[in-house]
Coordinates of C-alpha atoms and ligand atoms in Angstrom, one line a residue:
M1 CA 50.3 -7.7 -1.6
S2 CA 51.1 -8.7 -5.3
D3 CA 48.3 -10.7 -7.5
N4 CA 50.2 -14.3 -6.4
E5 CA 49.4 -12.8 -2.5
R6 CA 46.1 -11.7 -3.1
V7 CA 45.0 -14.8 -4.8
E8 CA 47.1 -16.5 -1.6
L9 CA 44.8 -14.8 0.7
A10 CA 41.7 -15.7 -1.4
E11 CA 42.1 -18.9 -1.1
M12 CA 42.9 -19.1 2.6
L13 CA 40.2 -17.0 3.6
F14 CA 37.7 -19.1 1.6
P15 CA 38.4 -22.6 1.3
N16 CA 35.4 -24.0 0.6
I17 CA 34.7 -21.8 -2.2
T18 CA 35.6 -23.6 -5.0
K19 CA 32.1 -22.4 -7.1
T20 CA 33.3 -19.6 -9.6
R21 CA 31.6 -16.5 -10.4
E22 CA 31.8 -17.6 -14.2
E23 CA 29.3 -20.6 -13.1
Y24 CA 26.8 -18.5 -11.5
E25 CA 26.5 -15.8 -14.1
K26 CA 25.5 -19.4 -15.7
M27 CA 23.3 -20.5 -13.2
Y28 CA 21.1 -17.1 -13.8
P29 CA 21.2 -16.4 -17.3
E30 CA 19.7 -13.3 -18.5
R31 CA 16.1 -13.1 -18.8
N32 CA 14.3 -14.1 -22.0
L33 CA 11.9 -10.3 -22.2
K34 CA 10.9 -8.3 -24.8
E35 CA 12.7 -4.7 -25.0
G36 CA 11.2 -2.6 -22.2
A37 CA 10.8 -5.1 -19.6
M38 CA 11.3 -3.7 -16.4
V39 CA 12.0 -6.1 -13.9
T40 CA 11.3 -4.9 -10.3
R41 CA 11.7 -6.4 -7.0
Y42 CA 9.8 -5.8 -3.4
A43 CA 13.1 -6.8 -1.3
P44 CA 11.6 -6.2 2.1
S45 CA 13.6 -6.8 5.4
P46 CA 11.8 -9.3 8.3
T47 CA 12.2 -6.8 11.4
G48 CA 8.9 -5.9 11.9
S49 CA 5.2 -4.7 11.0
V50 CA 4.2 -4.3 7.1
H51 CA 3.0 -0.4 6.3
L52 CA 1.9 1.5 3.9
G53 CA 5.0 2.4 2.9
N54 CA 5.9 -1.2 2.3
L55 CA 3.1 -1.8 0.2
L56 CA 3.3 1.7 -2.3
S57 CA 7.1 0.3 -2.7
A58 CA 5.5 -3.5 -3.4
F59 CA 3.0 -1.9 -5.8
C60 CA 5.1 0.0 -7.6
D61 CA 7.6 -3.2 -8.4
M62 CA 4.6 -4.3 -9.5
V63 CA 2.6 -2.1 -12.0
Y64 CA 5.8 -1.1 -13.7
A65 CA 5.9 -4.7 -14.2
R66 CA 3.1 -5.8 -15.8
Q67 CA 2.4 -3.1 -17.4
S68 CA 5.7 -3.6 -19.5
G69 CA 5.6 -7.5 -19.7
G70 CA 8.2 -7.6 -16.9
S71 CA 8.3 -10.0 -13.9
Y72 CA 8.2 -8.5 -10.1
Y73 CA 9.6 -10.6 -7.7
L74 CA 10.1 -10.6 -4.1
R75 CA 13.3 -11.2 -2.2
I76 CA 14.0 -11.8 1.4
E77 CA 16.6 -9.4 2.9
D78 CA 17.0 -11.2 6.5
T79 CA 21.2 -10.3 6.0
D80 CA 20.5 -8.5 9.8
Q81 CA 19.7 -11.7 11.3
K82 CA 19.8 -9.4 14.9
R83 CA 16.6 -7.4 13.6
K84 CA 15.2 -10.3 12.7
V85 CA 11.6 -10.5 14.2
E86 CA 9.2 -13.6 14.5
G87 CA 6.6 -14.7 12.2
G88 CA 8.1 -11.8 10.1
I89 CA 8.8 -13.2 6.9
E90 CA 5.2 -15.2 6.8
N91 CA 3.6 -12.0 7.2
I92 CA 5.6 -10.1 4.4
T93 CA 3.5 -12.8 2.1
G94 CA 0.5 -12.9 3.9
V95 CA 0.5 -9.4 3.1
L96 CA 1.2 -9.9 -0.3
H97 CA -1.5 -12.0 -0.8
D98 CA -4.2 -10.0 1.3
F99 CA -4.0 -7.0 -0.9
L100 CA -3.0 -8.9 -4.0
I101 CA 0.1 -7.5 -4.4
L102 CA 1.2 -10.9 -5.7
P103 CA 5.1 -11.5 -7.6
N104 CA 5.7 -13.4 -10.3
E105 CA 8.3 -15.1 -8.9
G106 CA 10.3 -15.1 -5.9
Y107 CA 10.7 -15.9 -1.9
S108 CA 7.4 -18.4 -1.7
F109 CA 6.4 -18.4 -4.7
G110 CA 9.2 -20.0 -7.1
G111 CA 11.3 -19.4 -9.7
E112 CA 14.5 -19.7 -11.7
Y113 CA 16.3 -17.1 -9.9
A114 CA 16.2 -19.2 -6.5
P115 CA 17.3 -19.0 -3.6
Y116 CA 15.1 -15.4 -2.8
I117 CA 16.1 -15.4 0.3
Q118 CA 19.7 -13.8 1.4
S119 CA 20.4 -16.3 3.9
E120 CA 21.0 -19.3 2.0
R121 CA 22.5 -17.1 -1.1
N122 CA 26.4 -17.1 1.3
E123 CA 28.4 -19.4 -0.9
I124 CA 27.4 -16.8 -3.9
Y125 CA 27.7 -13.7 -2.2
Q126 CA 32.0 -15.4 -0.8
C127 CA 32.2 -16.8 -4.2
Y128 CA 32.6 -12.8 -5.6
I129 CA 34.0 -11.2 -2.6
K130 CA 36.7 -13.9 -2.7
D131 CA 37.1 -13.0 -6.6
L132 CA 37.3 -9.1 -5.2
I133 CA 40.2 -10.0 -3.3
K134 CA 41.7 -11.6 -6.2
Q135 CA 42.0 -8.3 -7.9
G136 CA 42.4 -6.0 -4.8
Y137 CA 38.8 -4.7 -3.8
A138 CA 38.2 -5.8 -0.9
Y139 CA 40.4 -6.8 2.1
P140 CA 40.4 -8.7 5.6
C141 CA 40.1 -5.2 8.1
F142 CA 40.7 -6.3 12.0
M143 CA 40.0 -3.1 13.8
S144 CA 38.2 -3.6 17.1
E145 CA 34.6 -2.1 17.9
E146 CA 36.7 -0.4 20.1
E147 CA 39.2 1.4 17.7
I148 CA 36.4 2.3 15.5
A149 CA 34.8 3.7 18.3
S150 CA 37.4 5.9 19.0
I151 CA 38.4 7.0 15.1
R152 CA 34.8 7.7 15.3
E153 CA 34.3 10.1 18.5
E154 CA 37.6 11.9 16.1
Q155 CA 36.3 12.4 13.4
E156 CA 33.0 13.7 14.8
I157 CA 35.2 16.5 17.5
N158 CA 36.9 17.3 13.4
K159 CA 33.6 17.3 11.9
T160 CA 34.9 15.2 8.8
K161 CA 33.4 12.2 7.2
I162 CA 32.5 9.7 9.4
G163 CA 34.2 5.7 8.4
I164 CA 37.0 3.9 7.7
Y165 CA 39.3 5.5 4.9
G166 CA 42.3 6.9 4.2
V167 CA 44.4 7.4 7.0
Y168 CA 41.4 5.7 9.2
A169 CA 41.9 2.3 6.9
A170 CA 45.2 0.9 9.5
D171 CA 44.2 -2.8 7.2
R172 CA 43.9 -1.1 3.8
D173 CA 47.3 -2.4 3.1
L174 CA 48.5 -5.2 5.6
S175 CA 50.9 -7.7 4.0
L176 CA 50.7 -11.3 3.1
E177 CA 52.0 -12.4 6.6
E178 CA 50.5 -10.5 8.9
V179 CA 47.4 -10.8 7.9
K180 CA 48.5 -14.7 8.2
E181 CA 49.7 -14.1 11.4
K182 CA 46.6 -12.3 13.0
I183 CA 44.2 -15.1 11.8
S184 CA 46.6 -17.4 13.1
N185 CA 46.1 -15.1 16.8
G186 CA 42.5 -15.9 15.9
E187 CA 41.6 -12.1 15.6
E188 CA 38.6 -11.3 14.0
Y189 CA 37.5 -9.6 10.7
V190 CA 35.0 -8.5 8.4
I191 CA 35.6 -7.7 4.7
R192 CA 36.2 -4.3 4.0
L193 CA 35.6 -2.7 0.1
K194 CA 38.7 -1.2 -0.6
S195 CA 37.5 1.4 -2.0
P196 CA 38.9 3.1 -5.4
G197 CA 36.8 6.4 -4.9
D198 CA 38.2 10.0 -4.6
A199 CA 35.7 11.9 -2.4
K200 CA 37.5 14.9 -4.9
K201 CA 35.5 13.4 -7.5
E202 CA 31.6 14.0 -8.6
I203 CA 29.6 11.0 -10.2
E204 CA 26.6 11.8 -11.7
V205 CA 23.2 9.1 -11.8
I206 CA 20.2 10.1 -13.2
D207 CA 16.9 8.5 -11.2
C208 CA 14.3 7.5 -13.0
I209 CA 12.1 9.8 -10.4
K210 CA 14.5 12.8 -8.6
G211 CA 15.9 12.9 -12.4
K212 CA 19.8 14.5 -12.6
M213 CA 21.6 13.8 -9.3
K214 CA 25.6 14.4 -8.4
F215 CA 27.6 13.0 -5.4
P216 CA 31.1 13.2 -4.6
E217 CA 32.6 9.7 -5.3
H218 CA 32.5 6.8 -2.9
D219 CA 35.8 6.4 -0.8
V220 CA 34.9 5.0 2.1
D221 CA 36.2 1.1 2.7
T222 CA 32.3 -0.1 3.7
I223 CA 32.5 -3.1 5.2
L224 CA 31.1 -5.9 2.7
L225 CA 31.1 -9.0 4.1
K226 CA 30.6 -9.6 8.6
K227 CA 32.3 -11.4 10.7
D228 CA 29.8 -13.8 10.9
G229 CA 30.7 -14.3 7.1
T230 CA 27.4 -12.7 5.8
P231 CA 27.1 -9.1 3.6
T232 CA 25.6 -6.4 3.9
Y233 CA 22.9 -4.9 2.6
H234 CA 24.9 -3.0 0.2
F235 CA 27.3 -6.2 -1.2
A236 CA 24.0 -8.1 -1.2
H237 CA 22.3 -5.8 -3.5
A238 CA 24.9 -5.6 -6.1
I239 CA 25.2 -9.4 -6.4
D240 CA 21.3 -10.0 -5.8
D241 CA 19.8 -7.4 -8.5
H242 CA 23.0 -8.9 -11.2
L243 CA 22.2 -12.2 -10.5
M244 CA 18.3 -11.6 -10.7
H245 CA 18.8 -9.4 -13.9
T246 CA 16.7 -6.7 -12.0
T247 CA 16.2 -3.8 -14.6
H248 CA 14.9 -1.4 -12.1
V249 CA 15.8 -0.9 -8.5
I250 CA 12.7 1.0 -7.2
R251 CA 13.7 1.3 -3.1
G252 CA 12.7 4.1 -0.4
D253 CA 14.7 7.5 -1.1
E254 CA 16.6 6.7 2.4
W255 CA 18.9 4.7 0.2
V256 CA 20.2 7.5 -1.9
S257 CA 22.5 8.4 -0.1
S258 CA 23.7 5.2 -0.5
L259 CA 24.1 5.5 -4.9
P260 CA 27.7 6.4 -5.0
L261 CA 28.6 2.9 -3.3
H262 CA 26.3 1.0 -4.8
I263 CA 27.2 2.5 -8.5
Q264 CA 31.4 1.7 -7.4
L265 CA 30.4 -1.4 -6.5
F266 CA 28.5 -2.6 -9.9
E267 CA 31.5 -1.0 -11.4
I268 CA 34.3 -3.0 -9.6
L269 CA 32.7 -6.0 -10.0
G270 CA 32.3 -5.3 -13.3
F271 CA 28.4 -5.8 -13.4
K272 CA 25.7 -3.7 -16.0
P273 CA 24.7 -0.6 -14.3
M274 CA 21.0 -0.6 -13.7
K275 CA 18.2 2.2 -13.7
Y276 CA 17.1 3.5 -9.6
A277 CA 13.6 4.5 -8.7
H278 CA 14.1 6.3 -5.3
I279 CA 10.5 6.8 -3.7
A280 CA 9.2 9.6 -1.7
P281 CA 8.3 8.9 1.9
I282 CA 4.6 9.3 2.7
T283 CA 4.0 12.1 4.3
I284 CA 1.6 13.7 6.3
K285 CA 0.4 17.3 7.9
D286 CA 0.8 16.7 12.1
K287 CA -2.1 17.7 13.9
E288 CA 0.2 19.4 17.2
T289 CA 2.6 21.0 15.9
G290 CA 1.4 21.3 11.9
N291 CA 5.0 20.0 10.4
I292 CA 5.1 17.9 8.0
R293 CA 6.3 14.8 9.0
K294 CA 7.1 11.4 8.1
I295 CA 3.9 9.3 8.9
S296 CA 4.7 7.0 11.6
K297 CA 3.9 3.4 13.7
R298 CA 3.5 5.4 16.9
K299 CA 1.1 8.1 15.9
D300 CA -1.2 7.1 12.8
P301 CA -3.3 4.2 13.3
F302 CA -3.3 4.2 9.0
F303 CA 0.2 3.7 8.9
G304 CA 0.1 -0.6 9.8
V305 CA -1.7 -2.5 6.6
K306 CA -3.9 -3.7 9.5
Y307 CA -6.3 -1.3 9.4
Y308 CA -7.2 -1.2 6.0
D309 CA -8.7 -4.6 6.0
E310 CA -10.1 -4.1 9.8
N311 CA -12.0 -0.7 8.3
G312 CA -13.3 -3.0 5.4
I313 CA -11.3 -0.2 2.4
P314 CA -11.3 -2.6 -0.7
I315 CA -8.4 -3.8 -1.6
E316 CA -9.1 -2.4 -5.1
A317 CA -9.7 1.1 -3.6
L318 CA -6.8 0.6 -1.5
H319 CA -4.8 0.0 -5.0
L320 CA -6.5 3.2 -6.2
Y321 CA -4.8 5.1 -3.6
L322 CA -1.8 3.5 -3.8
A323 CA -1.6 4.4 -7.4
T324 CA -2.7 8.2 -7.3
I325 CA 0.7 8.2 -4.6
T326 CA 2.5 6.8 -7.2
N327 CA 1.5 8.7 -10.3
T328 CA 0.1 12.5 -9.4
N329 CA -2.1 12.7 -12.6
F330 CA -3.9 9.2 -11.8
E331 CA -7.0 10.2 -9.7
E332 CA -7.8 12.8 -12.2
W333 CA -7.8 10.4 -14.6
Y334 CA -9.9 7.3 -12.9
L335 CA -12.4 9.9 -11.9
N336 CA -12.8 10.9 -15.3
N337 CA -12.8 6.8 -16.5
S338 CA -15.6 5.4 -15.3
D339 CA -15.7 2.4 -17.7
K340 CA -11.5 2.2 -17.0
T341 CA -9.7 -0.1 -14.5
I342 CA -6.3 1.0 -12.7
N343 CA -4.8 -1.8 -15.5
D344 CA -5.4 0.4 -18.5
F345 CA -3.4 3.5 -16.6
E346 CA 0.0 3.6 -18.1
F347 CA 2.0 4.3 -15.1
S348 CA 5.2 6.6 -15.8
F349 CA 8.3 7.8 -13.6
D350 CA 8.2 11.1 -15.2
K351 CA 4.5 11.5 -12.8
Q352 CA 6.1 10.1 -9.5
A353 CA 6.2 12.7 -6.9
V354 CA 9.6 13.7 -6.5
G355 CA 8.9 15.2 -2.5
G356 CA 6.9 13.4 -0.3
T357 CA 3.0 12.8 -1.2
S358 CA 0.9 13.3 1.7
F359 CA -1.2 11.2 3.2
D360 CA -4.3 12.1 2.4
E361 CA -7.7 10.3 4.3
A362 CA -10.3 11.9 2.4
K363 CA -8.6 11.6 -0.6
L364 CA -8.5 8.1 0.1
M365 CA -12.4 7.8 1.2
N366 CA -13.5 9.5 -1.9
L367 CA -11.4 7.3 -4.3
C368 CA -13.4 4.1 -1.9
K369 CA -17.0 5.7 -2.5
T370 CA -16.4 6.0 -6.6
Y371 CA -15.2 2.4 -6.2
F372 CA -18.3 1.5 -4.2
S373 CA -20.5 3.3 -7.0
R374 CA -18.8 1.5 -10.0
K375 CA -20.1 -2.0 -8.4
S376 CA -22.7 -3.0 -8.8
G377 CA -25.5 -4.1 -5.9
E378 CA -24.4 -7.9 -6.5
E379 CA -20.5 -7.0 -6.3
V380 CA -21.4 -4.8 -3.0
Y381 CA -22.8 -7.9 -1.6
K382 CA -20.3 -10.1 -2.1
E383 CA -18.0 -8.5 -1.0
T384 CA -19.1 -7.4 2.1
Y385 CA -20.3 -10.3 2.8
H386 CA -16.6 -12.2 2.1
W387 CA -15.3 -8.9 4.6
A388 CA -18.4 -9.4 7.5
L389 CA -17.5 -13.2 7.5
K390 CA -14.2 -12.2 9.1
H391 CA -15.1 -8.8 10.9
D392 CA -18.8 -9.0 11.6
T393 CA -20.4 -12.3 11.9
E394 CA -23.4 -11.0 13.5
Y395 CA -24.3 -9.3 10.2
A396 CA -22.7 -11.8 7.7
K397 CA -25.8 -13.4 9.2
L398 CA -28.5 -11.3 8.5
L399 CA -26.7 -10.3 5.0
E400 CA -27.4 -14.3 4.1
E401 CA -31.1 -14.4 5.3
N402 CA -31.6 -11.1 3.8
K403 CA -29.9 -11.9 0.3
E404 CA -32.0 -11.5 -2.6
D405 CA -33.6 -7.9 -1.1
M406 CA -30.1 -6.8 0.2
I407 CA -28.7 -7.3 -3.7
K408 CA -31.7 -5.0 -4.6
F409 CA -30.6 -2.4 -2.0
F410 CA -27.6 -2.1 -3.0
S411 CA -28.6 -1.6 -6.8
I412 CA -30.8 1.4 -6.0
E413 CA -29.2 4.6 -8.0
K414 CA -26.3 2.7 -9.5
D415 CA -28.0 3.9 -13.0
G416 CA -26.9 7.3 -15.0
D417 CA -24.1 9.2 -14.9
R418 CA -23.8 9.8 -11.6
P419 CA -24.6 6.8 -9.2
R420 CA -24.5 6.9 -5.3
K421 CA -21.5 7.5 -3.6
D422 CA -22.8 6.7 -0.2
I423 CA -20.2 4.2 1.0
A424 CA -16.3 4.1 1.2
K425 CA -16.1 1.0 3.5
Y426 CA -17.5 -2.5 4.2
S427 CA -17.7 -1.2 7.8
D428 CA -20.1 1.4 7.2
V429 CA -22.9 -0.9 4.7
R430 CA -24.4 -1.7 8.2
E431 CA -25.5 1.6 9.5
E432 CA -26.3 3.4 5.7
F433 CA -28.3 0.3 5.1
S434 CA -29.7 -0.9 8.3
Y435 CA -33.3 0.6 7.6
A436 CA -32.6 -2.5 5.0
I437 CA -33.0 -4.9 7.8
D438 CA -35.7 -5.0 10.3
E439 CA -33.4 -6.6 13.1
L440 CA -31.2 -3.8 12.5
F441 CA -33.9 -1.1 11.9
I442 CA -35.6 -1.4 15.0
K443 CA -31.7 -1.9 17.2
E444 CA -30.0 0.7 15.7
D445 CA -31.9 3.2 13.7
Y446 CA -34.7 3.8 15.8
S447 CA -32.4 4.0 19.2
K448 CA -30.6 7.0 17.2
L449 CA -33.7 8.6 16.4
E450 CA -33.6 11.5 17.4
S451 CA -36.5 13.7 15.7
D452 CA -38.5 16.3 18.0
K453 CA -39.8 16.7 14.8
T454 CA -43.7 16.0 14.6
Y455 CA -45.2 14.8 11.6
D456 CA -49.5 14.6 10.2
L457 CA -48.7 10.4 10.8
E458 CA -52.8 10.4 9.8
L459 CA -51.6 11.5 6.3
V460 CA -48.9 9.3 6.7
K461 CA -51.3 6.9 7.1
E462 CA -53.5 7.7 4.5
Y463 CA -50.4 7.5 1.8
I464 CA -49.4 4.1 2.2
D465 CA -53.0 2.8 2.6
N466 CA -53.6 3.9 -1.3
L467 CA -49.8 3.2 -2.0
D468 CA -49.2 1.7 -4.8
L469 CA -46.0 0.5 -5.3
N470 CA -46.5 -0.7 -9.3
Q471 CA -46.0 3.5 -10.0
S472 CA -43.1 4.3 -12.5
N473 CA -40.6 7.5 -10.6
E474 CA -42.6 9.8 -12.9
E475 CA -45.8 8.4 -11.1
W476 CA -44.7 8.8 -8.0
F477 CA -43.7 12.5 -8.0
H478 CA -46.7 12.9 -9.8
G479 CA -49.1 10.9 -7.3
V480 CA -47.2 12.9 -4.5
K481 CA -47.7 16.3 -5.4
E482 CA -51.1 15.8 -6.3
F483 CA -51.7 13.8 -3.0
A484 CA -49.8 16.9 -1.6
I485 CA -52.5 19.2 -3.6
T486 CA -55.4 17.9 -2.6
H487 CA -54.4 18.3 1.0
G488 CA -54.1 21.6 1.4
Y489 CA -50.3 21.2 0.5
A490 CA -48.0 23.2 -1.8
A491 CA -47.0 21.1 -4.8
N492 CA -43.4 21.9 -4.8
P493 CA -41.6 24.5 -2.1
K494 CA -41.4 27.3 -4.2
D495 CA -45.0 28.0 -4.4
Y496 CA -45.4 27.9 -0.6
K497 CA -42.4 30.2 -0.2
K498 CA -44.3 32.5 -1.8
D499 CA -46.9 31.8 -0.2
P500 CA -46.5 30.1 3.4
A501 CA -50.1 31.4 4.7
S502 CA -52.1 29.7 2.0
Y503 CA -50.7 25.9 2.8
K504 CA -50.2 23.7 5.6
G505 CA -46.5 23.0 4.0
H506 CA -45.0 21.7 0.8
V507 CA -44.8 18.9 -0.7
G508 CA -41.1 18.0 0.5
D509 CA -42.8 18.4 4.2
I510 CA -44.9 15.0 2.8
C511 CA -41.6 13.3 1.5
E512 CA -39.6 14.2 4.7
A513 CA -42.4 12.1 6.8
L514 CA -42.5 8.8 4.5
R515 CA -39.0 8.6 4.5
V516 CA -38.6 9.1 8.4
V517 CA -40.9 6.7 9.2
I518 CA -39.9 4.1 6.7
T519 CA -36.0 4.4 7.5
G520 CA -35.8 6.6 10.4
R521 CA -34.1 8.6 8.3
T522 CA -34.3 12.4 6.9
K523 CA -31.8 11.7 3.8
S524 CA -32.4 7.9 2.1
P525 CA -31.3 6.5 -1.3
D526 CA -34.5 6.9 -3.6
L527 CA -37.3 6.7 -1.5
L528 CA -39.8 4.3 -4.2
S529 CA -37.0 1.8 -4.8
I530 CA -36.3 1.3 -0.9
M531 CA -40.5 1.2 -0.6
K532 CA -40.4 -1.0 -3.6
V533 CA -38.0 -3.8 -1.8
L534 CA -39.4 -3.3 1.7
G535 CA -42.3 -3.9 -0.4
K536 CA -46.0 -2.4 1.2
Q537 CA -46.3 -4.8 4.0
K538 CA -43.5 -3.6 5.6
V539 CA -44.0 0.3 4.5
E540 CA -47.3 -0.7 6.6
M541 CA -45.2 -2.1 9.6
R542 CA -42.8 0.0 9.7
L543 CA -45.9 3.1 10.6
N544 CA -46.7 1.3 12.9
L545 CA -43.4 1.0 14.6
Y546 CA -42.9 4.9 14.5
K547 CA -46.3 5.6 16.1
E548 CA -44.9 3.3 19.1
H549 CA -41.8 4.6 19.0
I550 CA -43.2 8.7 19.1
N551 CA -45.8 7.0 21.8
K552 CA -43.4 5.6 24.2
Ligands
LIG1 N1 15.6 -4.4 2.2 C1 15.5 -3.1 2.0 C2 15.1 -2.7 3.0 O1 14.3 -3.4 3.7 C3 15.9 -3.1 0.9 C4 15.5 -2.1 0.4 C5 15.9 -1.7 -1.4 O2 15.1 -2.6 -1.8 O3 16.9 -1.9 -2.1 O4 14.7 -1.5 3.5

């Protein structure tokens, strides 16, 4: 086709597209950002529920944009109407709100590069397609599904590359007359790329995470616009990321194989190339087979984001975990810097795992425990209460009724270099602190107390009768030891071990008896602190309860 014929063809196919590329370029000008600022985007398709991999990618978008003073935006990629699910979009925005991975701009967040939803950008895509047709980089293809299927079959048998290219691209060089005839016959068409590539040549791409990669040039006439006039992912990606001035496309590495096509699209469209960062998938060692596999909706409960809310994993702790997956040096940095938060860490693509990152529940739990250990008693109260309001209303009520004491219990062993690491999740708090609330203590701890050990309750009574709750920790240690000695117990386990026949036991046995009576368990946070919050009266009541319990 001559230049003029291509212009005629473009006008014939897109008579309603009157805006020019230049007008769109003007509507979406360069961003006014400082040197080095990254513009990233989370670009989900509303095709199902949001999973951990999606969160990871949005999290990366957020942190890289934030630390460089750039912008992170949300773009809904809903070009595939067949795969769209009811409520999918609301679900995505809801998750970004719930998990505090909030974009600076985007669909439902507003911004200057709107619309941030592809189904409202058709005219823009068609404008650029029209231009590509004029330039000879795109053409209408009328091949039927059957024709394409039989080509595929042949290619599979011959083990050659799948797709419409070279000899298979039957409509590549149709004349204007032939196109007109087909259209007047009512034949449907898609718009294909007229790929200028040569697969014998190589291109080199430097991915921010994966480094240097080489590919054969793209030479397939990929579909750019579908029969219904909507774009394919590839074409929409090029147009949107260009017009929205993305600097870094951070996405899952299932898109690596599309890079040669994307780079070619940017070239023929005359767009400035952008940087790519392909994130490796989150993997797991399969319990049954022992093989490493991608995490899956069907097999792994932690795959869906609901899991984190329902189990009471604090959002900030989940962020810490996402940060550990994002940068291999994050965890060590965080554990060694107790006065710092995620915002103080400098993320870098160099420190991003190239292969898959394995999901590690123990690591997640450890980060959660560290998170809680760095929170004040008041913060633990506030957050747990907030979580319980949604997931355990009975507990929320108890927390409310016992607020003051609960804050004190949550504050025990918080000081010092090694604050207590007892809880990992809000859902652990009820059980972990059940000794703190009488109702739960009776209902939950006593029903579980299966101690077959007997304790000298007379001794415990005598201790409690003389208990002075105004003493310091040192005084208390000293006092228990004195008490032990006066009652025929060794002041420490060592003495007892040397000469067991001379003692009834050692000081540890007395403490254990007290602990079991007061908290219903053999291990607890600092007992004196617990007793101080309970007060003498409750401590006495616990002894009576214990007696009732063993006499049952
Ligand atoms: N809509 C694509 C997806 O959900 C986005 C890929 C990308 O970030 O470019 O997989």
